[in-house]
């Protein structure tokens, strides 16, 4: 890699990120059913109807996987806790094996000198709660607060950082408006409610963790740079609307106690009664803010119902996801988040990485494009730091090839290759390059 650890401030931390459903193997250890299992079982939702039953079987390989993190010289491991593994019914009696699993995992990190960065929810909702309307139900913040209390009473004394919900936009918009993720709805009213409830749940979980005496609490938000398709006012307005719904809505709720006008235009009639009163819960003070960043989208105006935009093809080189590679966007969002929302709060890049075909040839994977991708984005991080943005950590998505949601196992994001038949792990060239860069 072009960059070395010594190019960054002395206290800067490097990590890798994963999530429970994408790697653990949901069939093991007494986890309850989730809405991702039922979504994947419905034909047409997921490529080859693949699900997280076995995934990387991290449930049994966790110790070797933590060795991979430690051997690379990484400081941080970002993992998520499966609600249904801890509370198989979503509420009520905990599953002792589930609590033991996360207890072992956290101790395993500490034994190896890795700081645990916990995310409470990364998308697999217990099915009994999905049956009650899931994120559309105004009771979900209370249920989520209960889960937070149960899991953090067990591991909250030893995690380095914690965040309630991975990517509120994905939990609400991609799942209730685009229908691409569980529960697969295409309904503006469901979307508006989910967007709001996810933020109330975020605030409720922060309160629950403060009540347990925890610190270093944050939020993890995802960002896509919105580029107008042309110079017209209509295209610029469509891109601003996209930016408001995708990037600004959640930060605005948490840091400004309001929602952007361009988003409210379409969403306000569908928000739950009394939504204005919820900002006392939503806007809990945080200790850091996390940004997940992958790409930009080219936005074109479209006739038809709000939000009246459409994504069009762009000219830049693309990853295996079909996502344009646009490293400048990461610097843009780090600067804007700092200047307009978080002012001085530490920022963490909680996810960044790319999918590539990564064929295994003669036992090796030469993923030069991933090395170039990481280098280009680390350049953006360094520029933001040089401009005075307090970026304190950077996590690669992901440690392992894993279950890429609706795209199944074909999209490989890992620094480490996984053979999904033998479950054998093979470090890619990017893993070795990062290891070498971190030692310099
Ligand atoms: C992130 N989009 O999600 C997630 O946190 C990971 O679980 C996931 O594996 C990773 O990115 C790679 O996809 C996103 O379509 C998934 O806009 C989809 C989108 C954005 C973020």
CSV table of C-alpha atoms and ligand atoms in Angstrom, one decimal:
chain,number,residue,atom,x,y,z
A,1,UNK,CA,0.0,0.0,0.0
A,2,UNK,CA,1.0,3.6,-0.5
A,3,UNK,CA,0.1,4.5,3.1
A,4,UNK,CA,1.7,3.5,6.3
A,5,UNK,CA,0.5,3.6,9.9
A,6,UNK,CA,3.2,6.3,10.5
A,7,UNK,CA,1.4,8.6,8.0
A,8,UNK,CA,-1.5,8.9,10.5
A,9,UNK,CA,-1.6,10.6,13.9
A,10,UNK,CA,0.0,8.4,16.6
A,11,UNK,CA,-3.3,7.7,18.3
A,12,UNK,CA,-5.1,6.8,15.1
A,13,UNK,CA,-6.8,3.3,15.2
A,14,UNK,CA,-7.3,0.8,12.4
A,15,UNK,CA,-9.9,-1.9,12.4
A,16,UNK,CA,-12.1,-4.3,10.4
A,17,UNK,CA,-15.8,-4.7,10.5
A,18,UNK,CA,-18.3,-7.6,10.2
A,19,UNK,CA,-21.9,-8.2,11.2
A,20,UNK,CA,-23.5,-11.1,13.0
A,21,UNK,CA,-26.0,-12.4,10.4
A,22,UNK,CA,-23.4,-12.0,7.6
A,23,UNK,CA,-20.8,-14.3,9.2
A,24,UNK,CA,-21.9,-16.2,12.3
A,25,UNK,CA,-24.1,-19.0,11.0
A,26,UNK,CA,-27.6,-18.3,12.4
A,27,UNK,CA,-28.6,-21.9,12.7
A,28,UNK,CA,-26.1,-22.5,15.4
A,29,UNK,CA,-26.4,-21.8,19.1
A,30,UNK,CA,-30.1,-21.5,19.7
A,31,UNK,CA,-30.8,-18.2,17.8
A,32,UNK,CA,-34.4,-17.5,17.1
A,33,UNK,CA,-35.9,-16.9,13.6
A,34,UNK,CA,-35.4,-13.5,12.0
A,35,UNK,CA,-37.0,-11.5,9.2
A,36,UNK,CA,-33.9,-12.1,7.1
A,37,UNK,CA,-34.6,-15.9,7.2
A,38,UNK,CA,-38.2,-15.4,6.1
A,39,UNK,CA,-37.2,-12.8,3.5
A,40,UNK,CA,-34.5,-15.0,2.0
A,41,UNK,CA,-36.9,-18.0,1.9
A,42,UNK,CA,-39.4,-16.1,-0.3
A,43,UNK,CA,-38.4,-16.7,-3.9
A,44,UNK,CA,-37.1,-13.7,-5.8
A,45,UNK,CA,-35.8,-11.7,-2.9
A,46,UNK,CA,-32.2,-13.0,-2.6
A,47,UNK,CA,-29.9,-14.4,-5.3
A,48,UNK,CA,-30.2,-18.2,-5.2
A,49,UNK,CA,-32.4,-17.8,-2.1
A,50,UNK,CA,-29.2,-17.9,0.0
A,51,UNK,CA,-29.5,-17.1,3.7
A,52,UNK,CA,-27.3,-16.8,6.8
A,53,UNK,CA,-27.8,-20.3,8.2
A,54,UNK,CA,-24.2,-21.2,8.0
A,55,UNK,CA,-22.5,-18.1,6.4
A,56,UNK,CA,-18.8,-18.2,7.5
A,57,UNK,CA,-19.6,-20.4,10.5
A,58,UNK,CA,-17.9,-17.8,12.6
A,59,UNK,CA,-19.9,-19.2,15.5
A,60,UNK,CA,-17.4,-22.0,15.6
A,61,UNK,CA,-14.4,-20.3,13.9
A,62,UNK,CA,-14.4,-17.1,16.0
A,63,UNK,CA,-11.1,-17.8,17.7
A,64,UNK,CA,-9.2,-18.3,14.4
A,65,UNK,CA,-11.0,-15.2,13.0
A,66,UNK,CA,-9.8,-13.1,15.9
A,67,UNK,CA,-6.3,-14.4,15.3
A,68,UNK,CA,-6.6,-13.0,11.7
A,69,UNK,CA,-7.5,-9.6,13.1
A,70,UNK,CA,-4.7,-9.6,15.7
A,71,UNK,CA,-2.1,-11.0,13.2
A,72,UNK,CA,-2.8,-8.1,10.8
A,73,UNK,CA,-1.8,-5.7,13.6
A,74,UNK,CA,-5.3,-4.2,13.6
A,75,UNK,CA,-6.4,-2.3,16.8
A,76,UNK,CA,-10.2,-2.6,16.5
A,77,UNK,CA,-12.8,-5.2,15.6
A,78,UNK,CA,-16.3,-4.0,14.9
A,79,UNK,CA,-18.9,-6.7,15.3
A,80,UNK,CA,-22.6,-6.8,15.9
A,81,UNK,CA,-24.8,-8.7,18.4
A,82,UNK,CA,-27.7,-10.6,17.0
A,83,UNK,CA,-30.9,-9.7,18.8
A,84,UNK,CA,-32.5,-13.1,18.0
A,85,UNK,CA,-29.4,-15.0,19.3
A,86,UNK,CA,-29.7,-13.2,22.6
A,87,UNK,CA,-33.5,-13.0,22.8
A,88,UNK,CA,-34.9,-15.8,20.5
A,89,UNK,CA,-38.4,-14.4,20.9
A,90,UNK,CA,-37.3,-10.8,20.6
A,91,UNK,CA,-38.3,-10.1,24.2
A,92,UNK,CA,-38.4,-12.1,27.5
A,93,UNK,CA,-36.1,-15.0,28.3
A,94,UNK,CA,-32.5,-14.7,27.1
A,95,UNK,CA,-30.7,-17.6,25.4
A,96,UNK,CA,-27.7,-18.4,27.7
A,97,UNK,CA,-25.6,-19.7,24.8
A,98,UNK,CA,-26.1,-16.5,22.9
A,99,UNK,CA,-24.9,-14.4,25.9
A,100,UNK,CA,-22.0,-16.8,26.4
A,101,UNK,CA,-21.0,-16.5,22.8
A,102,UNK,CA,-20.6,-12.7,22.9
A,103,UNK,CA,-19.0,-12.9,26.3
A,104,UNK,CA,-16.3,-15.2,24.8
A,105,UNK,CA,-15.9,-13.1,21.7
A,106,UNK,CA,-15.3,-9.9,23.7
A,107,UNK,CA,-12.8,-11.7,26.0
A,108,UNK,CA,-11.1,-13.2,23.0
A,109,UNK,CA,-10.5,-9.7,21.6
A,110,UNK,CA,-9.2,-8.4,24.9
A,111,UNK,CA,-6.8,-11.4,25.2
A,112,UNK,CA,-5.4,-10.5,21.8
A,113,UNK,CA,-5.1,-6.8,22.5
A,114,UNK,CA,-8.0,-5.9,20.1
A,115,UNK,CA,-10.5,-3.2,21.2
A,116,UNK,CA,-14.2,-4.4,20.8
A,117,UNK,CA,-16.4,-2.0,18.8
A,118,UNK,CA,-20.0,-3.3,19.3
A,119,UNK,CA,-23.0,-2.5,17.1
A,120,UNK,CA,-26.3,-3.7,18.7
A,121,UNK,CA,-28.3,-4.1,15.6
A,122,UNK,CA,-27.1,-4.9,12.1
A,123,UNK,CA,-30.4,-5.9,10.4
A,124,UNK,CA,-31.7,-9.3,11.5
A,125,UNK,CA,-34.9,-8.5,13.4
A,126,UNK,CA,-36.4,-11.3,15.5
A,127,UNK,CA,-39.4,-12.7,13.6
A,128,UNK,CA,-41.9,-12.4,16.4
A,129,UNK,CA,-41.2,-8.6,16.4
A,130,UNK,CA,-41.4,-8.4,12.6
A,131,UNK,CA,-44.8,-10.1,12.9
A,132,UNK,CA,-45.9,-7.2,15.1
A,133,UNK,CA,-44.9,-4.7,12.3
A,134,UNK,CA,-41.2,-4.4,13.2
A,135,UNK,CA,-39.8,-0.9,12.6
A,136,UNK,CA,-43.3,0.4,11.7
A,137,UNK,CA,-44.5,-0.3,15.3
A,138,UNK,CA,-44.1,2.6,17.7
A,139,UNK,CA,-43.2,0.1,20.5
A,140,UNK,CA,-40.0,-0.9,18.9
A,141,UNK,CA,-37.8,1.6,20.7
A,142,UNK,CA,-39.0,0.1,24.0
A,143,UNK,CA,-38.3,-3.5,22.8
A,144,UNK,CA,-34.9,-2.4,21.5
A,145,UNK,CA,-34.1,-0.7,24.9
A,146,UNK,CA,-34.9,-4.1,26.6
A,147,UNK,CA,-32.5,-5.9,24.3
A,148,UNK,CA,-29.8,-3.3,24.8
A,149,UNK,CA,-30.1,-3.7,28.6
A,150,UNK,CA,-29.8,-7.5,28.5
A,151,UNK,CA,-26.8,-7.7,26.2
A,152,UNK,CA,-24.9,-4.8,27.6
A,153,UNK,CA,-25.3,-6.0,31.2
A,154,UNK,CA,-23.2,-8.9,30.0
A,155,UNK,CA,-20.6,-7.3,27.7
A,156,UNK,CA,-21.0,-3.5,28.3
A,157,UNK,CA,-18.2,-3.4,30.9
A,158,UNK,CA,-15.6,-4.6,28.4
A,159,UNK,CA,-16.4,-3.1,25.0
A,160,UNK,CA,-14.3,-0.1,23.8
A,161,UNK,CA,-17.2,1.6,21.9
A,162,UNK,CA,-20.8,0.9,21.2
A,163,UNK,CA,-23.4,2.1,18.7
A,164,UNK,CA,-27.1,1.1,18.6
A,165,UNK,CA,-28.0,0.7,14.9
A,166,UNK,CA,-26.0,0.1,11.8
A,167,UNK,CA,-27.2,2.5,9.0
A,168,UNK,CA,-30.6,3.8,9.8
A,169,UNK,CA,-31.1,4.6,6.1
A,170,UNK,CA,-30.8,0.9,5.2
A,171,UNK,CA,-33.0,-0.2,8.1
A,172,UNK,CA,-35.7,2.1,6.9
A,173,UNK,CA,-35.4,3.2,3.2
A,174,UNK,CA,-33.8,0.2,1.4
A,175,UNK,CA,-36.1,-2.2,3.4
A,176,UNK,CA,-39.4,-0.3,3.4
A,177,UNK,CA,-39.2,1.9,0.3
A,178,UNK,CA,-37.0,0.1,-2.2
A,179,UNK,CA,-38.1,-3.4,-1.0
A,180,UNK,CA,-34.6,-4.7,-1.5
A,181,UNK,CA,-33.9,-5.8,2.1
A,182,UNK,CA,-36.2,-7.5,4.7
A,183,UNK,CA,-39.1,-7.0,5.2
A,184,UNK,CA,-39.2,-6.1,1.5
A,185,UNK,CA,-41.9,-3.4,1.6
A,186,UNK,CA,-42.5,-0.6,-1.0
A,187,UNK,CA,-44.6,1.8,1.0
A,188,UNK,CA,-43.8,5.4,1.8
A,189,UNK,CA,-45.9,5.4,5.0
A,190,UNK,CA,-44.0,2.4,6.4
A,191,UNK,CA,-40.7,4.1,5.3
A,192,UNK,CA,-41.4,7.3,7.1
A,193,UNK,CA,-42.4,5.5,10.3
A,194,UNK,CA,-39.4,3.2,10.2
A,195,UNK,CA,-37.1,6.3,9.6
A,196,UNK,CA,-38.4,7.9,12.7
A,197,UNK,CA,-38.7,4.9,14.9
A,198,UNK,CA,-35.2,3.8,14.1
A,199,UNK,CA,-33.9,7.1,15.5
A,200,UNK,CA,-36.1,6.9,18.6
A,201,UNK,CA,-34.8,3.4,19.1
A,202,UNK,CA,-31.2,4.7,18.7
A,203,UNK,CA,-31.8,7.3,21.4
A,204,UNK,CA,-33.5,4.8,23.7
A,205,UNK,CA,-30.6,2.5,23.4
A,206,UNK,CA,-28.1,5.3,24.2
A,207,UNK,CA,-30.1,6.1,27.3
A,208,UNK,CA,-30.1,2.4,28.4
A,209,UNK,CA,-26.3,2.2,27.9
A,210,UNK,CA,-25.7,5.5,29.8
A,211,UNK,CA,-27.9,4.1,32.6
A,212,UNK,CA,-25.5,1.1,32.8
A,213,UNK,CA,-22.5,3.6,33.1
A,214,UNK,CA,-21.2,3.0,29.6
A,215,UNK,CA,-19.2,5.5,27.7
A,216,UNK,CA,-17.7,6.0,24.2
A,217,UNK,CA,-21.1,5.7,22.6
A,218,UNK,CA,-21.9,6.7,19.0
A,219,UNK,CA,-24.1,6.3,16.0
A,220,UNK,CA,-23.2,4.6,12.6
A,221,UNK,CA,-24.7,6.3,9.5
A,222,UNK,CA,-24.2,5.6,5.8
A,223,UNK,CA,-23.5,8.1,3.1
A,224,UNK,CA,-23.7,8.3,-0.7
A,225,UNK,CA,-22.5,11.4,-2.5
A,226,UNK,CA,-25.4,12.6,-4.7
A,227,UNK,CA,-24.2,14.0,-8.1
A,228,UNK,CA,-26.8,15.7,-10.3
A,229,UNK,CA,-27.1,14.0,-13.7
A,230,UNK,CA,-26.8,17.4,-15.5
A,231,UNK,CA,-26.6,21.2,-14.9
A,232,UNK,CA,-30.3,21.7,-14.9
A,233,UNK,CA,-32.1,23.1,-11.8
A,234,UNK,CA,-34.4,20.0,-11.8
A,235,UNK,CA,-31.4,17.7,-11.6
A,236,UNK,CA,-29.8,19.8,-8.8
A,237,UNK,CA,-33.0,19.8,-6.9
A,238,UNK,CA,-33.4,16.0,-7.3
A,239,UNK,CA,-29.8,15.4,-6.0
A,240,UNK,CA,-30.5,17.7,-3.0
A,241,UNK,CA,-33.7,15.7,-2.2
A,242,UNK,CA,-31.7,12.5,-2.4
A,243,UNK,CA,-29.0,14.0,-0.1
A,244,UNK,CA,-31.7,15.1,2.3
A,245,UNK,CA,-33.4,11.7,2.5
A,246,UNK,CA,-30.2,9.6,2.4
A,247,UNK,CA,-27.5,11.5,4.2
A,248,UNK,CA,-29.0,14.4,6.1
A,249,UNK,CA,-32.2,13.1,7.6
A,250,UNK,CA,-30.6,11.0,10.3
A,251,UNK,CA,-27.7,13.3,11.2
A,252,UNK,CA,-30.2,16.2,11.3
A,253,UNK,CA,-32.5,14.3,13.7
A,254,UNK,CA,-29.7,13.4,16.1
A,255,UNK,CA,-27.6,16.6,16.0
A,256,UNK,CA,-30.1,19.3,15.0
A,257,UNK,CA,-33.3,18.0,16.6
A,258,UNK,CA,-35.2,18.4,13.3
A,259,UNK,CA,-35.6,16.9,9.8
A,260,UNK,CA,-34.6,18.6,6.5
A,261,UNK,CA,-37.4,20.4,4.7
A,262,UNK,CA,-36.7,18.5,1.4
A,263,UNK,CA,-37.4,15.2,3.2
A,264,UNK,CA,-40.4,16.4,5.2
A,265,UNK,CA,-42.1,17.5,1.9
A,266,UNK,CA,-42.8,13.8,1.2
A,267,UNK,CA,-42.6,12.2,4.6
A,268,UNK,CA,-44.4,14.5,7.0
A,269,UNK,CA,-47.9,13.3,6.3
A,270,UNK,CA,-46.7,9.8,7.1
A,271,UNK,CA,-44.8,10.4,10.3
A,272,UNK,CA,-46.4,9.1,13.5
A,273,UNK,CA,-48.4,11.5,15.6
A,274,UNK,CA,-46.4,13.6,18.0
A,275,UNK,CA,-43.1,13.0,16.2
A,276,UNK,CA,-41.9,16.5,17.0
A,277,UNK,CA,-41.9,15.6,20.7
A,278,UNK,CA,-39.4,12.7,20.2
A,279,UNK,CA,-36.3,14.7,19.7
A,280,UNK,CA,-35.5,14.8,23.4
A,281,UNK,CA,-35.0,11.0,23.1
A,282,UNK,CA,-33.5,11.0,19.6
A,283,UNK,CA,-30.9,13.8,20.2
A,284,UNK,CA,-28.9,12.0,23.0
A,285,UNK,CA,-25.4,13.4,23.3
A,286,UNK,CA,-22.9,11.1,21.6
A,287,UNK,CA,-19.2,10.6,22.1
A,288,UNK,CA,-18.3,9.9,18.5
A,289,UNK,CA,-20.0,9.6,15.1
A,290,UNK,CA,-19.4,6.8,12.6
A,291,UNK,CA,-19.6,7.1,8.8
A,292,UNK,CA,-19.9,4.2,6.4
A,293,UNK,CA,-19.0,5.2,2.9
A,294,UNK,CA,-18.8,3.2,-0.4
A,295,UNK,CA,-19.9,5.2,-3.5
A,296,UNK,CA,-21.7,8.1,-5.2
A,297,UNK,CA,-25.0,8.0,-7.2
A,298,UNK,CA,-25.9,10.0,-10.3
A,299,UNK,CA,-29.3,11.4,-9.6
A,300,UNK,CA,-31.8,12.5,-12.3
A,301,UNK,CA,-35.2,14.0,-11.8
A,302,UNK,CA,-38.2,11.9,-12.8
A,303,UNK,CA,-41.8,12.6,-13.3
A,304,UNK,CA,-44.1,10.8,-10.8
A,305,UNK,CA,-44.7,10.7,-7.1
A,306,UNK,CA,-42.4,12.1,-4.6
A,307,UNK,CA,-39.3,11.7,-4.2
A,308,UNK,CA,-39.3,12.0,-8.1
A,309,UNK,CA,-35.7,11.0,-8.7
A,310,UNK,CA,-34.0,8.1,-10.4
A,311,UNK,CA,-30.5,6.7,-10.3
A,312,UNK,CA,-28.7,6.7,-13.6
A,313,UNK,CA,-25.5,5.0,-14.8
A,314,UNK,CA,-22.3,6.9,-14.1
A,315,UNK,CA,-18.9,7.1,-16.0
A,316,UNK,CA,-16.4,6.1,-13.3
A,317,UNK,CA,-14.9,2.7,-12.8
A,318,UNK,CA,-17.2,0.4,-10.8
A,319,UNK,CA,-16.8,-2.4,-8.2
A,320,UNK,CA,-18.4,-5.8,-8.5
A,321,UNK,CA,-21.5,-4.2,-6.8
A,322,UNK,CA,-21.8,-1.9,-9.8
A,323,UNK,CA,-20.9,1.0,-7.5
A,324,UNK,CA,-18.8,3.8,-8.8
A,325,UNK,CA,-15.4,4.3,-7.1
A,326,UNK,CA,-15.4,7.9,-5.8
A,327,UNK,CA,-13.0,8.4,-3.0
A,328,UNK,CA,-13.5,12.2,-2.9
A,329,UNK,CA,-16.9,11.6,-1.4
A,330,UNK,CA,-15.4,10.3,1.8
A,331,UNK,CA,-13.4,13.5,2.4
A,332,UNK,CA,-16.6,15.5,1.5
A,333,UNK,CA,-18.7,13.7,4.1
A,334,UNK,CA,-16.0,13.8,6.8
A,335,UNK,CA,-15.7,17.5,6.4
A,336,UNK,CA,-19.4,18.2,6.2
A,337,UNK,CA,-20.3,16.0,9.1
A,338,UNK,CA,-17.7,17.8,11.3
A,339,UNK,CA,-18.6,21.3,10.1
A,340,UNK,CA,-22.3,21.1,10.0
A,341,UNK,CA,-23.3,18.4,12.5
A,342,UNK,CA,-20.8,17.0,15.0
A,343,UNK,CA,-18.5,20.0,15.5
A,344,UNK,CA,-15.4,18.6,17.1
A,345,UNK,CA,-16.8,15.2,18.0
A,346,UNK,CA,-14.4,12.3,17.0
A,347,UNK,CA,-15.4,10.7,13.7
A,348,UNK,CA,-14.8,7.1,12.9
A,349,UNK,CA,-15.0,5.7,9.4
A,350,UNK,CA,-16.9,2.6,10.5
A,351,UNK,CA,-17.1,0.9,7.0
A,352,UNK,CA,-15.2,1.3,3.7
A,353,UNK,CA,-14.3,-1.3,1.2
A,354,UNK,CA,-15.2,-3.0,-2.1
A,355,UNK,CA,-16.5,-6.1,-3.6
A,356,UNK,CA,-14.4,-7.8,-6.3
A,357,UNK,CA,-14.5,-11.2,-8.1
A,358,UNK,CA,-11.4,-12.3,-6.2
A,359,UNK,CA,-10.8,-15.7,-8.0
A,360,UNK,CA,-8.5,-18.0,-6.1
A,361,UNK,CA,-5.7,-19.1,-8.3
A,362,UNK,CA,-3.0,-21.5,-7.2
A,363,UNK,CA,-4.1,-20.9,-3.6
A,364,UNK,CA,-3.6,-17.1,-3.8
A,365,UNK,CA,-5.9,-14.1,-4.4
A,366,UNK,CA,-4.3,-11.1,-6.1
A,367,UNK,CA,-6.8,-8.3,-5.3
A,368,UNK,CA,-4.8,-5.3,-6.5
A,369,UNK,CA,-7.9,-3.3,-7.1
A,370,UNK,CA,-8.9,-3.6,-3.5
A,371,UNK,CA,-5.5,-2.4,-2.4
A,372,UNK,CA,-5.8,0.6,-4.7
A,373,UNK,CA,-9.4,1.3,-3.4
A,374,UNK,CA,-8.2,1.3,0.2
A,375,UNK,CA,-5.2,3.5,-0.6
A,376,UNK,CA,-7.4,6.1,-2.5
A,377,UNK,CA,-9.9,6.3,0.4
A,378,UNK,CA,-7.1,6.5,3.0
A,379,UNK,CA,-5.8,9.5,1.0
A,380,UNK,CA,-9.3,11.1,1.5
A,381,UNK,CA,-9.1,10.4,5.3
A,382,UNK,CA,-5.6,12.0,5.5
A,383,UNK,CA,-6.9,15.1,3.6
A,384,UNK,CA,-9.8,15.4,6.1
A,385,UNK,CA,-7.4,15.1,9.0
A,386,UNK,CA,-5.1,17.7,7.5
A,387,UNK,CA,-8.1,20.0,7.1
A,388,UNK,CA,-8.7,19.7,10.9
A,389,UNK,CA,-11.4,17.0,11.0
A,390,UNK,CA,-10.9,14.8,14.1
A,391,UNK,CA,-11.0,11.4,12.4
A,392,UNK,CA,-9.8,8.9,14.9
A,393,UNK,CA,-10.5,5.5,13.4
A,394,UNK,CA,-10.9,3.7,10.1
A,395,UNK,CA,-12.5,0.2,9.6
A,396,UNK,CA,-12.3,-1.9,6.5
A,397,UNK,CA,-15.5,-3.7,5.4
A,398,UNK,CA,-14.9,-6.5,5.8
A,399,UNK,CA,-12.6,-9.0,7.5
A,400,UNK,CA,-14.2,-12.0,5.6
A,401,UNK,CA,-16.1,-12.6,2.5
A,402,UNK,CA,-19.6,-13.0,3.8
A,403,UNK,CA,-23.4,-13.0,3.2
A,404,UNK,CA,-23.9,-9.9,1.1
A,405,UNK,CA,-27.7,-9.7,1.9
A,406,UNK,CA,-29.9,-9.8,-1.2
A,407,UNK,CA,-26.9,-10.6,-3.4
A,408,UNK,CA,-26.0,-13.7,-1.4
A,409,UNK,CA,-22.4,-15.1,-1.3
A,410,UNK,CA,-21.3,-14.1,-4.7
A,411,UNK,CA,-20.2,-10.5,-3.8
A,412,UNK,CA,-16.9,-10.8,-1.9
A,413,UNK,CA,-15.8,-7.8,0.3
A,414,UNK,CA,-13.3,-9.6,2.5
A,415,UNK,CA,-9.6,-9.0,3.1
A,416,UNK,CA,-9.7,-12.8,3.7
A,417,UNK,CA,-11.2,-15.2,1.2
A,418,UNK,CA,-13.8,-17.7,2.4
A,419,UNK,CA,-14.5,-21.0,0.6
A,420,UNK,CA,-18.2,-21.4,1.4
A,421,UNK,CA,-18.0,-25.2,1.1
A,422,UNK,CA,-14.9,-26.0,3.1
A,423,UNK,CA,-15.1,-22.8,5.1
A,424,UNK,CA,-11.4,-22.4,4.7
A,425,UNK,CA,-10.0,-18.9,5.2
A,426,UNK,CA,-7.3,-17.6,2.8
A,427,UNK,CA,-5.8,-14.1,3.3
A,428,UNK,CA,-5.9,-12.1,0.1
A,429,UNK,CA,-3.0,-9.8,-1.1
A,430,UNK,CA,-4.9,-6.9,0.4
A,431,UNK,CA,-4.7,-8.5,3.9
A,432,UNK,CA,-1.0,-8.9,3.5
A,433,UNK,CA,-0.6,-5.4,2.1
A,434,UNK,CA,-2.6,-3.9,5.0
A,435,UNK,CA,-0.6,-6.0,7.5
A,436,UNK,CA,2.7,-4.7,6.1
A,437,UNK,CA,1.4,-1.1,6.0
A,438,UNK,CA,0.3,-1.2,9.7
A,439,UNK,CA,3.8,-2.4,10.7
A,440,UNK,CA,5.5,0.6,9.0
B,1,LIG,C1,-23.4,-1.8,4.2
B,1,LIG,N1,-27.1,0.5,-0.8
B,1,LIG,O1,-24.6,-1.7,3.6
B,1,LIG,C2,-23.6,-2.7,5.4
B,1,LIG,O2,-23.4,-2.2,6.6
B,1,LIG,C3,-23.0,-4.1,5.2
B,1,LIG,O3,-23.7,-5.0,6.0
B,1,LIG,C4,-22.8,-4.5,3.8
B,1,LIG,O4,-22.3,-5.8,3.6
B,1,LIG,C5,-21.9,-3.4,3.1
B,1,LIG,O5,-22.5,-2.1,3.2
B,1,LIG,C6,-21.7,-3.7,1.6
B,1,LIG,O6,-22.9,-3.6,0.9
B,1,LIG,C7,-25.1,-1.1,2.5
B,1,LIG,O7,-27.6,-0.3,-1.6
B,1,LIG,C8,-25.8,-2.0,1.6
B,1,LIG,O8,-27.1,1.7,-0.9
B,1,LIG,C9,-26.5,-1.4,0.6
B,1,LIG,C10,-26.4,-0.1,0.4
B,1,LIG,C11,-25.7,0.8,1.2
B,1,LIG,C12,-25.1,0.2,2.3
